[in-house]
């Protein structure tokens, strides 16, 4: 039995669908029935280019949509900008080279995201490492040391530090790249079934380069060696395991078992052996639900045969045309039976050797036939030829592509649906003209061309045919096949040309501000080093030029032989001697520190979102210090500040409002009025709970709905139920039924039924608000049970009805609406349309429903002031002839090869006119947990938050009041340019700048750059996208930036992704500040990449933002900990680490420099050469590294309790030029003390030990000075560290003891030459220990005194807080695991306690007219919302400024109690003046007067429940 269509008249057409998405996940023997339940959701009769030219010559056109001519044979040889792929057709001569090989070369399907191969790792890694100037410098030092004339005592030993640095970096890079290589190999070696033993003319197997062959041999050799070793090791360990453990370790049989399962299931269907085997699909829904009436199949029931629906398939007649089915489906006599043709040549002789073989992904090539089984991933971009579903549908999951788990529907080409076997692939002769590879995931243009042969006429040359190929026919690499037994397709793009690869790796490389500044300070060190070497060279040359000196008697002549050459040699010798001045180890130390900081962020359990099992994930490890300098945060709204989980709260039907809700925006408005929101909220919640109980009771009295679940009811309106029962008359009852039918029929939702008692229906939709609309219809008794073969089955108050879906007109961001054309059970054709209020109102029938328009606009405005997102619902009855005429034009547009989407939009626009208004809906998108507190805390830290959203102005204003961005004491500047002229925008900017005494000059901009103070909370600015486009022009950008700088909050509404990035760029470059962008959708990627730090939120809209971000978090509130705790710590730690690094190198290097004064700068080494090599590598590295990893001025709890501590980062006071030069000068001072304490000790040359031996030689003096310098620099680091714990004290002690240990060990060997026995000789002297003690005290005394003075007389904030911590004033924080201070404005909607704010407007001025909330849009941005051609449900209204007044006294609504409605009406009546004369487009006043600009005729039509309001 099959589901029959309703019997209609002779003009009934086949249903046409254009739906892109599906989410049905039912599998198993019923799998094919599920296809039937939603079959024809794509275009089922997509004619035009796929059928032969109409012989009648009849050309029909609508708004310029005409039937396209067939391509001519002459075009076959023309090469377009894309590619031509030939299947079983010889390549034309123009496509071959002189050797007969294809001219076109396509990318391999082997993907390599890793940088290295086993052969290229060493040279390539070294190449990358030597892009670092410090490594080049030290390599130069090593090369200099090879030449003995430069005085290097041990050239081999001098290379050790560089080798260690290169080795450690290479190990780190190798580990990271090995992980990528493993993933690459897993992907490249994944199984794929491709057709073999046939000739793919598009590629040549002979064109493998010699280098590739060498790499393959090397890789195979290394892999085989590794696998052999691993196998032996595994066998050895397995021998010691018990039976149970070995059994658990064994893998299940995979390939053979799966193949046999497929064969067995396929054999059950009676197919031949060479057909495509079927994959067994276990069904989670064994029970079946029978549809009442006409013996129809259930939704969840499908025939068990392999390739039929339980009815006769449409078959091809003897003349090569399709004949109508012979089943029970009644078709109209005028409905054309369309012939799509077939790419299989019935006369082609084939060898029959081709067969499908399991191969690797990397072996797949362009032009290959591939078959894909259920649950398999797609190996390349594949055009679908046929599927296991006779209607050619298949389902894919794009989670790997865009993070979405919704199933999408893809459709096979009509011309290939008969292909099932490998021999069919051999018979197919066609070519595909494909566009070039592009990054757009939602667009593809191609066409299949073939010669259609008549099976009865062998000598007939055939007819040229073509069928367009769109994104609906394309499976993208990385997606997974779901709920489809198999798919047969051909490969069009491989490897790096696939869409997923073109979209990968788009995150730009970012460097932190400190890293950028560091290059300058390293350059300063190079300058200092240059002058030190220059002075040494000049002095040495002059000294050798003098005559009659002691050198004439004691020296054997200079190395150079002449003073200039001696000076030149000395210059380069000093480069080796003073090499520590340039800190090579600084770079690797910073890498270690940043890696540790990233690990701390990742392991912070207080930033873990358990709902989605997602920790805070650092993706860029090298910018953690930038988190401590953020001054501006740019945030999206929907899904970032809000939950993006939609709940249907209210509606207006036939001028009657329904629904009870107490929203956060409403609470914020009442707070501004001085109302006690705690009491008001409790009262509202109590009333809502009471109404909920009554509504549930009334619903169950009316209809025992098994799909109604108490805890899922969000629409609380008991009066709606009574009106639905007829208590207010038949007119309102009919209107309510019509409204709910519109919600239940106008959508693209797929039903998923979970068996149980009671059963449960889940609705899978591409936008959360669309699912909320259908769920509300279900709760009210209008349940979508599923889809039949050509329609939707509803359970309407207990009675099941089938509605035929004739067409679905897709939503996109330019249309801002979607429509469904439905044939009702009565035979009438009704168009239901839902969309933005401005769009729907402009398409209403002119001259009618004036009162209904006014009432509906009034209700929608009140809903919007409560922070709800609104939609308008309308309908239109179509005549049969009118529909048939329009449907022909729709078919032509749908079959167009060029400009298909534009033509479809034009055709859809023609039918969506002269609508009749039914009502409107209101949906709530609640704030995320902790958003108000987080924003308040960030504001206290001095961070400015801007909201950049695509939503309406009113929505943003409401959210602003709800989450602490706006308050009642602010003057709200609504910046809107009506005439869209730059001159007008400039005048408006000048007017507002005068308020702050500004002119917008360059001097004011320079002053603004230096002023990092938070603006006074007196003003906020709101601007829409059209006005923003004007002020971002070069001549206005500076003025607009200065105006925003004076405002506490900035809200940019109705902005595009590119405008978001432009705003971030304007602030970042204009004010020279650190910026952070946070968002959760694909439309936020541009601003995330533009900001210094990009944060992605793993939410409801997919993971595009996460994939492009530097840090990924689960909730907005985690930003406060990421920035105020980890960011501040990282910035302060790195700043102190770098300063101490430069300091210690100055101490060491200048101590050696002072010694040169007394030997004519002949570059004699004061200390042993091993000291020079190990100074940065061992003796002084650990304390300064662990200072950067573990130092902590205050705890995380105190950091959050006192967010003002963050302001030093905003002002960049932790790392400044003054600090750099202060540490450098301090290092020079201490180097003087370290050297001259030893110098003066031995200056009298009377230093004789107790045994009479003198230790005044250079090596022993070097031990005195070198050990003292090491003790000084490590103790200095200890003084500069805030946190002294046992670990850090141990590291400092270890570093100090290490030089003594090294001296004792190294000098014990005779290989140390003159250094032999230095340790016992020096360490045995009391003067050595006395000198170290005195030197340390004298060196550190100035630093200690300066710190003491600063902390006692000029304390910083951190000093005061640390003292308070020591006094125990923050001891109360110990009771919290992670203390988060309570916000000033807690969420009233959740009944949290808060002090009411006073409604005190300065100067007694009323709120600005455009400040008033209007209708929030119902855009639920998903990963595909931003594609103009995507099918994504409903969109919101365009804001154009609204002014409307509700200054009449409060009154009960429609003679029955509606507490929420009257409460809202009453609150707004007290604060809103009249703006009735406003000309703003979408205000409620103008919506009542708006006439359709698209309607052609004023024909009057009456619909249920609306006649009395016209």
PDB file of C-alpha atoms in Angstrom, residues 231-451:
ATOM      1  CA  UNK A 231      54.174  -5.879  15.930  1.00  0.00           C
ATOM      2  CA  UNK A 232      57.019  -7.604  17.724  1.00  0.00           C
ATOM      3  CA  UNK A 233      56.529  -5.426  20.755  1.00  0.00           C
ATOM      4  CA  UNK A 234      52.779  -6.036  20.720  1.00  0.00           C
ATOM      5  CA  UNK A 235      53.204  -9.803  20.410  1.00  0.00           C
ATOM      6  CA  UNK A 236      55.646  -9.783  23.243  1.00  0.00           C
ATOM      7  CA  UNK A 237      53.264  -7.857  25.502  1.00  0.00           C
ATOM      8  CA  UNK A 238      50.241  -9.862  24.377  1.00  0.00           C
ATOM      9  CA  UNK A 239      51.841 -13.063  25.521  1.00  0.00           C
ATOM     10  CA  UNK A 240      51.571 -11.953  29.103  1.00  0.00           C
ATOM     11  CA  UNK A 241      47.857 -11.093  28.865  1.00  0.00           C
ATOM     12  CA  UNK A 242      45.044 -13.288  29.951  1.00  0.00           C
ATOM     13  CA  UNK A 243      42.356 -14.612  27.678  1.00  0.00           C
ATOM     14  CA  UNK A 244      39.823 -11.934  28.664  1.00  0.00           C
ATOM     15  CA  UNK A 245      42.223  -9.071  28.059  1.00  0.00           C
ATOM     16  CA  UNK A 246      43.310 -10.496  24.693  1.00  0.00           C
ATOM     17  CA  UNK A 247      39.703 -10.893  23.657  1.00  0.00           C
ATOM     18  CA  UNK A 248      38.977  -7.283  24.508  1.00  0.00           C
ATOM     19  CA  UNK A 249      41.966  -6.128  22.514  1.00  0.00           C
ATOM     20  CA  UNK A 250      40.992  -8.017  19.388  1.00  0.00           C
ATOM     21  CA  UNK A 251      39.234  -6.049  16.672  1.00  0.00           C
ATOM     22  CA  UNK A 252      36.026  -7.172  15.089  1.00  0.00           C
ATOM     23  CA  UNK A 253      36.039  -8.584  11.569  1.00  0.00           C
ATOM     24  CA  UNK A 254      35.553  -5.534   9.385  1.00  0.00           C
ATOM     25  CA  UNK A 255      35.912  -5.658   5.643  1.00  0.00           C
ATOM     26  CA  UNK A 256      34.894  -9.205   4.844  1.00  0.00           C
ATOM     27  CA  UNK A 257      32.094  -9.226   7.354  1.00  0.00           C
ATOM     28  CA  UNK A 258      30.715  -5.959   6.167  1.00  0.00           C
ATOM     29  CA  UNK A 259      30.835  -7.070   2.563  1.00  0.00           C
ATOM     30  CA  UNK A 260      29.038 -10.301   3.342  1.00  0.00           C
ATOM     31  CA  UNK A 261      26.407  -8.407   5.273  1.00  0.00           C
ATOM     32  CA  UNK A 262      25.821  -6.133   2.372  1.00  0.00           C
ATOM     33  CA  UNK A 263      25.586  -9.049   0.012  1.00  0.00           C
ATOM     34  CA  UNK A 264      23.175 -10.898   2.221  1.00  0.00           C
ATOM     35  CA  UNK A 265      20.845  -7.983   2.599  1.00  0.00           C
ATOM     36  CA  UNK A 266      20.981  -7.263  -1.078  1.00  0.00           C
ATOM     37  CA  UNK A 267      20.292 -10.852  -1.952  1.00  0.00           C
ATOM     38  CA  UNK A 268      17.159 -10.627   0.127  1.00  0.00           C
ATOM     39  CA  UNK A 269      15.901  -8.008  -2.309  1.00  0.00           C
ATOM     40  CA  UNK A 270      16.385 -10.350  -5.210  1.00  0.00           C
ATOM     41  CA  UNK A 271      19.048  -8.325  -7.033  1.00  0.00           C
ATOM     42  CA  UNK A 272      21.820  -9.734  -9.147  1.00  0.00           C
ATOM     43  CA  UNK A 273      25.272 -10.332  -7.751  1.00  0.00           C
ATOM     44  CA  UNK A 274      26.996  -7.490  -9.538  1.00  0.00           C
ATOM     45  CA  UNK A 275      24.616  -4.896  -8.149  1.00  0.00           C
ATOM     46  CA  UNK A 276      25.535  -2.561  -5.385  1.00  0.00           C
ATOM     47  CA  UNK A 277      25.273  -4.387  -2.108  1.00  0.00           C
ATOM     48  CA  UNK A 278      23.132  -2.909   0.582  1.00  0.00           C
ATOM     49  CA  UNK A 279      24.294  -2.062   4.079  1.00  0.00           C
ATOM     50  CA  UNK A 280      22.186  -3.512   6.889  1.00  0.00           C
ATOM     51  CA  UNK A 281      20.615  -0.667   8.836  1.00  0.00           C
ATOM     52  CA  UNK A 282      19.168  -1.590  12.242  1.00  0.00           C
ATOM     53  CA  UNK A 283      15.961   0.277  12.890  1.00  0.00           C
ATOM     54  CA  UNK A 284      15.391   2.096  16.178  1.00  0.00           C
ATOM     55  CA  UNK A 285      11.656   2.226  15.412  1.00  0.00           C
ATOM     56  CA  UNK A 286      10.235  -1.278  15.139  1.00  0.00           C
ATOM     57  CA  UNK A 287       6.724  -0.142  15.839  1.00  0.00           C
ATOM     58  CA  UNK A 288       4.513   1.227  13.096  1.00  0.00           C
ATOM     59  CA  UNK A 289       1.837   3.830  13.149  1.00  0.00           C
ATOM     60  CA  UNK A 290      -1.061   3.410  10.732  1.00  0.00           C
ATOM     61  CA  UNK A 291      -2.658   6.394   9.129  1.00  0.00           C
ATOM     62  CA  UNK A 292      -6.399   6.376   9.225  1.00  0.00           C
ATOM     63  CA  UNK A 293      -8.266   6.395   5.983  1.00  0.00           C
ATOM     64  CA  UNK A 294      -7.524   5.145   2.506  1.00  0.00           C
ATOM     65  CA  UNK A 295      -5.199   2.334   3.576  1.00  0.00           C
ATOM     66  CA  UNK A 296      -2.128   4.536   3.533  1.00  0.00           C
ATOM     67  CA  UNK A 297       1.317   3.538   4.706  1.00  0.00           C
ATOM     68  CA  UNK A 298       2.567   4.926   7.943  1.00  0.00           C
ATOM     69  CA  UNK A 299       5.282   7.512   8.149  1.00  0.00           C
ATOM     70  CA  UNK A 300       7.715   5.143   9.734  1.00  0.00           C
ATOM     71  CA  UNK A 301       6.850   2.219   7.470  1.00  0.00           C
ATOM     72  CA  UNK A 302       8.667   1.463   4.244  1.00  0.00           C
ATOM     73  CA  UNK A 303       8.537  -1.444   1.860  1.00  0.00           C
ATOM     74  CA  UNK A 304      11.117  -4.132   2.273  1.00  0.00           C
ATOM     75  CA  UNK A 305      12.060  -4.406  -1.393  1.00  0.00           C
ATOM     76  CA  UNK A 306      15.278  -2.847  -2.493  1.00  0.00           C
ATOM     77  CA  UNK A 307      14.231  -0.541  -5.255  1.00  0.00           C
ATOM     78  CA  UNK A 308      10.495   0.053  -5.055  1.00  0.00           C
ATOM     79  CA  UNK A 309       8.007   1.864  -2.874  1.00  0.00           C
ATOM     80  CA  UNK A 310       5.424  -0.848  -3.017  1.00  0.00           C
ATOM     81  CA  UNK A 311       4.123   0.634  -6.222  1.00  0.00           C
ATOM     82  CA  UNK A 312       5.208   0.231  -9.811  1.00  0.00           C
ATOM     83  CA  UNK A 313       8.125   2.488 -10.617  1.00  0.00           C
ATOM     84  CA  UNK A 314       7.894   4.874 -13.435  1.00  0.00           C
ATOM     85  CA  UNK A 315       9.151   2.900 -16.403  1.00  0.00           C
ATOM     86  CA  UNK A 316      10.567   3.745 -19.781  1.00  0.00           C
ATOM     87  CA  UNK A 317       8.383   2.878 -22.737  1.00  0.00           C
ATOM     88  CA  UNK A 318       9.498   1.413 -25.982  1.00  0.00           C
ATOM     89  CA  UNK A 319       9.972   4.800 -27.556  1.00  0.00           C
ATOM     90  CA  UNK A 320      12.389   5.831 -24.893  1.00  0.00           C
ATOM     91  CA  UNK A 321       9.984   8.046 -22.985  1.00  0.00           C
ATOM     92  CA  UNK A 322       8.719   7.599 -19.474  1.00  0.00           C
ATOM     93  CA  UNK A 323       5.217   6.335 -18.991  1.00  0.00           C
ATOM     94  CA  UNK A 324       2.948   7.109 -16.088  1.00  0.00           C
ATOM     95  CA  UNK A 325       2.932   4.658 -13.200  1.00  0.00           C
ATOM     96  CA  UNK A 326       0.279   2.026 -13.213  1.00  0.00           C
ATOM     97  CA  UNK A 327      -0.397   2.114  -9.476  1.00  0.00           C
ATOM     98  CA  UNK A 328      -3.241   3.683  -7.590  1.00  0.00           C
ATOM     99  CA  UNK A 329      -1.936   7.232  -7.726  1.00  0.00           C
ATOM    100  CA  UNK A 330      -4.318   9.406  -9.670  1.00  0.00           C
ATOM    101  CA  UNK A 331      -2.664  12.023 -11.782  1.00  0.00           C
ATOM    102  CA  UNK A 332      -4.144  14.936 -13.631  1.00  0.00           C
ATOM    103  CA  UNK A 333      -4.701  14.482 -17.329  1.00  0.00           C
ATOM    104  CA  UNK A 334      -3.001  17.811 -17.899  1.00  0.00           C
ATOM    105  CA  UNK A 335      -0.033  17.127 -15.675  1.00  0.00           C
ATOM    106  CA  UNK A 336       2.880  16.420 -18.019  1.00  0.00           C
ATOM    107  CA  UNK A 337       4.875  13.235 -17.554  1.00  0.00           C
ATOM    108  CA  UNK A 338       8.433  14.416 -17.822  1.00  0.00           C
ATOM    109  CA  UNK A 339      11.218  12.610 -19.591  1.00  0.00           C
ATOM    110  CA  UNK A 340      14.612  13.158 -18.016  1.00  0.00           C
ATOM    111  CA  UNK A 341      16.652  10.831 -20.200  1.00  0.00           C
ATOM    112  CA  UNK A 342      19.469   8.558 -19.158  1.00  0.00           C
ATOM    113  CA  UNK A 343      23.222   8.858 -19.475  1.00  0.00           C
ATOM    114  CA  UNK A 344      23.492   5.115 -20.197  1.00  0.00           C
ATOM    115  CA  UNK A 345      23.964   4.232 -23.870  1.00  0.00           C
ATOM    116  CA  UNK A 346      21.791   1.136 -24.629  1.00  0.00           C
ATOM    117  CA  UNK A 347      23.943   0.207 -27.668  1.00  0.00           C
ATOM    118  CA  UNK A 348      27.355   0.570 -26.040  1.00  0.00           C
ATOM    119  CA  UNK A 349      29.316  -2.679 -25.944  1.00  0.00           C
ATOM    120  CA  UNK A 350      31.292  -3.077 -22.763  1.00  0.00           C
ATOM    121  CA  UNK A 351      33.866  -5.693 -21.733  1.00  0.00           C
ATOM    122  CA  UNK A 352      32.197  -6.193 -18.365  1.00  0.00           C
ATOM    123  CA  UNK A 353      35.506  -6.262 -16.451  1.00  0.00           C
ATOM    124  CA  UNK A 354      34.917  -3.140 -14.428  1.00  0.00           C
ATOM    125  CA  UNK A 355      34.121  -3.685 -10.792  1.00  0.00           C
ATOM    126  CA  UNK A 356      34.179  -1.768  -7.549  1.00  0.00           C
ATOM    127  CA  UNK A 357      37.186  -2.368  -5.364  1.00  0.00           C
ATOM    128  CA  UNK A 358      37.970  -1.166  -1.891  1.00  0.00           C
ATOM    129  CA  UNK A 359      40.836   1.277  -2.225  1.00  0.00           C
ATOM    130  CA  UNK A 360      42.268   4.230  -0.319  1.00  0.00           C
ATOM    131  CA  UNK A 361      41.041   7.814  -0.318  1.00  0.00           C
ATOM    132  CA  UNK A 362      44.383   8.926  -1.666  1.00  0.00           C
ATOM    133  CA  UNK A 363      43.841   6.800  -4.776  1.00  0.00           C
ATOM    134  CA  UNK A 364      40.598   8.533  -5.749  1.00  0.00           C
ATOM    135  CA  UNK A 365      40.951  10.712  -8.852  1.00  0.00           C
ATOM    136  CA  UNK A 366      38.843  13.208 -10.747  1.00  0.00           C
ATOM    137  CA  UNK A 367      36.535  11.290 -13.056  1.00  0.00           C
ATOM    138  CA  UNK A 368      36.331   8.160 -10.885  1.00  0.00           C
ATOM    139  CA  UNK A 369      33.084   6.352 -10.201  1.00  0.00           C
ATOM    140  CA  UNK A 370      32.753   5.811  -6.454  1.00  0.00           C
ATOM    141  CA  UNK A 371      30.153   4.174  -4.294  1.00  0.00           C
ATOM    142  CA  UNK A 372      29.579   5.201  -0.730  1.00  0.00           C
ATOM    143  CA  UNK A 373      27.829   3.167   1.939  1.00  0.00           C
ATOM    144  CA  UNK A 374      25.816   4.227   4.949  1.00  0.00           C
ATOM    145  CA  UNK A 375      27.922   5.816   7.733  1.00  0.00           C
ATOM    146  CA  UNK A 376      30.874   6.264   5.344  1.00  0.00           C
ATOM    147  CA  UNK A 377      32.616   9.593   4.953  1.00  0.00           C
ATOM    148  CA  UNK A 378      32.698  11.217   1.535  1.00  0.00           C
ATOM    149  CA  UNK A 379      36.244  10.912   0.109  1.00  0.00           C
ATOM    150  CA  UNK A 380      36.027  13.807  -2.354  1.00  0.00           C
ATOM    151  CA  UNK A 381      33.492  16.218  -3.819  1.00  0.00           C
ATOM    152  CA  UNK A 382      31.123  13.841  -5.591  1.00  0.00           C
ATOM    153  CA  UNK A 383      28.180  14.429  -7.939  1.00  0.00           C
ATOM    154  CA  UNK A 384      25.392  11.991  -7.034  1.00  0.00           C
ATOM    155  CA  UNK A 385      24.171   9.805  -9.904  1.00  0.00           C
ATOM    156  CA  UNK A 386      21.945   7.363  -8.049  1.00  0.00           C
ATOM    157  CA  UNK A 387      21.066   6.262  -4.539  1.00  0.00           C
ATOM    158  CA  UNK A 388      19.300   3.387  -2.840  1.00  0.00           C
ATOM    159  CA  UNK A 389      16.187   5.550  -2.785  1.00  0.00           C
ATOM    160  CA  UNK A 390      14.168   5.403  -6.040  1.00  0.00           C
ATOM    161  CA  UNK A 391      13.538   9.126  -5.721  1.00  0.00           C
ATOM    162  CA  UNK A 392      17.277   9.709  -5.695  1.00  0.00           C
ATOM    163  CA  UNK A 393      17.488  11.199  -2.226  1.00  0.00           C
ATOM    164  CA  UNK A 394      20.274  10.714   0.271  1.00  0.00           C
ATOM    165  CA  UNK A 395      21.158  12.241   3.597  1.00  0.00           C
ATOM    166  CA  UNK A 396      24.453  13.696   4.710  1.00  0.00           C
ATOM    167  CA  UNK A 397      25.744  14.990   8.005  1.00  0.00           C
ATOM    168  CA  UNK A 398      28.013  18.011   7.687  1.00  0.00           C
ATOM    169  CA  UNK A 399      29.345  18.083  11.251  1.00  0.00           C
ATOM    170  CA  UNK A 400      32.947  17.851  10.066  1.00  0.00           C
ATOM    171  CA  UNK A 401      32.324  20.676   7.640  1.00  0.00           C
ATOM    172  CA  UNK A 402      30.411  23.283   9.623  1.00  0.00           C
ATOM    173  CA  UNK A 403      29.759  21.710  13.013  1.00  0.00           C
ATOM    174  CA  UNK A 404      26.046  21.202  12.388  1.00  0.00           C
ATOM    175  CA  UNK A 405      24.434  17.891  13.242  1.00  0.00           C
ATOM    176  CA  UNK A 406      21.313  18.413  11.154  1.00  0.00           C
ATOM    177  CA  UNK A 407      20.970  15.996   8.278  1.00  0.00           C
ATOM    178  CA  UNK A 408      20.886  17.582   4.856  1.00  0.00           C
ATOM    179  CA  UNK A 409      19.090  16.170   1.852  1.00  0.00           C
ATOM    180  CA  UNK A 410      20.942  15.732  -1.411  1.00  0.00           C
ATOM    181  CA  UNK A 411      19.417  14.631  -4.699  1.00  0.00           C
ATOM    182  CA  UNK A 412      20.715  12.367  -7.473  1.00  0.00           C
ATOM    183  CA  UNK A 413      20.672  13.545 -11.077  1.00  0.00           C
ATOM    184  CA  UNK A 414      17.545  12.406 -12.869  1.00  0.00           C
ATOM    185  CA  UNK A 415      19.600  11.152 -15.785  1.00  0.00           C
ATOM    186  CA  UNK A 416      21.607   8.758 -13.593  1.00  0.00           C
ATOM    187  CA  UNK A 417      19.047   7.269 -11.244  1.00  0.00           C
ATOM    188  CA  UNK A 418      18.862   3.964 -13.153  1.00  0.00           C
ATOM    189  CA  UNK A 419      22.540   3.240 -12.585  1.00  0.00           C
ATOM    190  CA  UNK A 420      23.001   0.477 -10.048  1.00  0.00           C
ATOM    191  CA  UNK A 421      25.791  -1.836 -11.219  1.00  0.00           C
ATOM    192  CA  UNK A 422      29.361  -1.552 -12.362  1.00  0.00           C
ATOM    193  CA  UNK A 423      28.321  -2.487 -15.890  1.00  0.00           C
ATOM    194  CA  UNK A 424      25.975   0.494 -15.846  1.00  0.00           C
ATOM    195  CA  UNK A 425      28.989   2.684 -15.171  1.00  0.00           C
ATOM    196  CA  UNK A 426      30.694   1.241 -18.241  1.00  0.00           C
ATOM    197  CA  UNK A 427      27.643   1.996 -20.368  1.00  0.00           C
ATOM    198  CA  UNK A 428      27.334   5.576 -19.185  1.00  0.00           C
ATOM    199  CA  UNK A 429      28.664   8.060 -21.725  1.00  0.00           C
ATOM    200  CA  UNK A 430      28.522  11.699 -20.696  1.00  0.00           C
ATOM    201  CA  UNK A 431      30.589  14.671 -19.708  1.00  0.00           C
ATOM    202  CA  UNK A 432      30.295  17.157 -16.869  1.00  0.00           C
ATOM    203  CA  UNK A 433      31.042  20.807 -17.344  1.00  0.00           C
ATOM    204  CA  UNK A 434      31.950  22.051 -13.894  1.00  0.00           C
ATOM    205  CA  UNK A 435      32.817  25.462 -12.594  1.00  0.00           C
ATOM    206  CA  UNK A 436      36.256  26.083 -11.128  1.00  0.00           C
ATOM    207  CA  UNK A 437      36.874  25.190  -7.467  1.00  0.00           C
ATOM    208  CA  UNK A 438      35.534  27.829  -5.096  1.00  0.00           C
ATOM    209  CA  UNK A 439      35.221  28.276  -1.356  1.00  0.00           C
ATOM    210  CA  UNK A 440      31.455  28.802  -1.227  1.00  0.00           C
ATOM    211  CA  UNK A 441      30.047  25.813   0.626  1.00  0.00           C
ATOM    212  CA  UNK A 442      26.548  26.539  -0.525  1.00  0.00           C
ATOM    213  CA  UNK A 443      26.959  27.076  -4.232  1.00  0.00           C
ATOM    214  CA  UNK A 444      27.951  24.885  -7.145  1.00  0.00           C
ATOM    215  CA  UNK A 445      27.241  25.233 -10.847  1.00  0.00           C
ATOM    216  CA  UNK A 446      27.684  22.489 -13.375  1.00  0.00           C
ATOM    217  CA  UNK A 447      25.859  20.668 -16.141  1.00  0.00           C
ATOM    218  CA  UNK A 448      25.824  17.075 -17.323  1.00  0.00           C
ATOM    219  CA  UNK A 449      25.656  16.595 -21.107  1.00  0.00           C
ATOM    220  CA  UNK A 450      25.012  13.406 -23.025  1.00  0.00           C
ATOM    221  CA  UNK A 451      23.495  12.039 -26.226  1.00  0.00           C
TER     222      UNK A 451
END
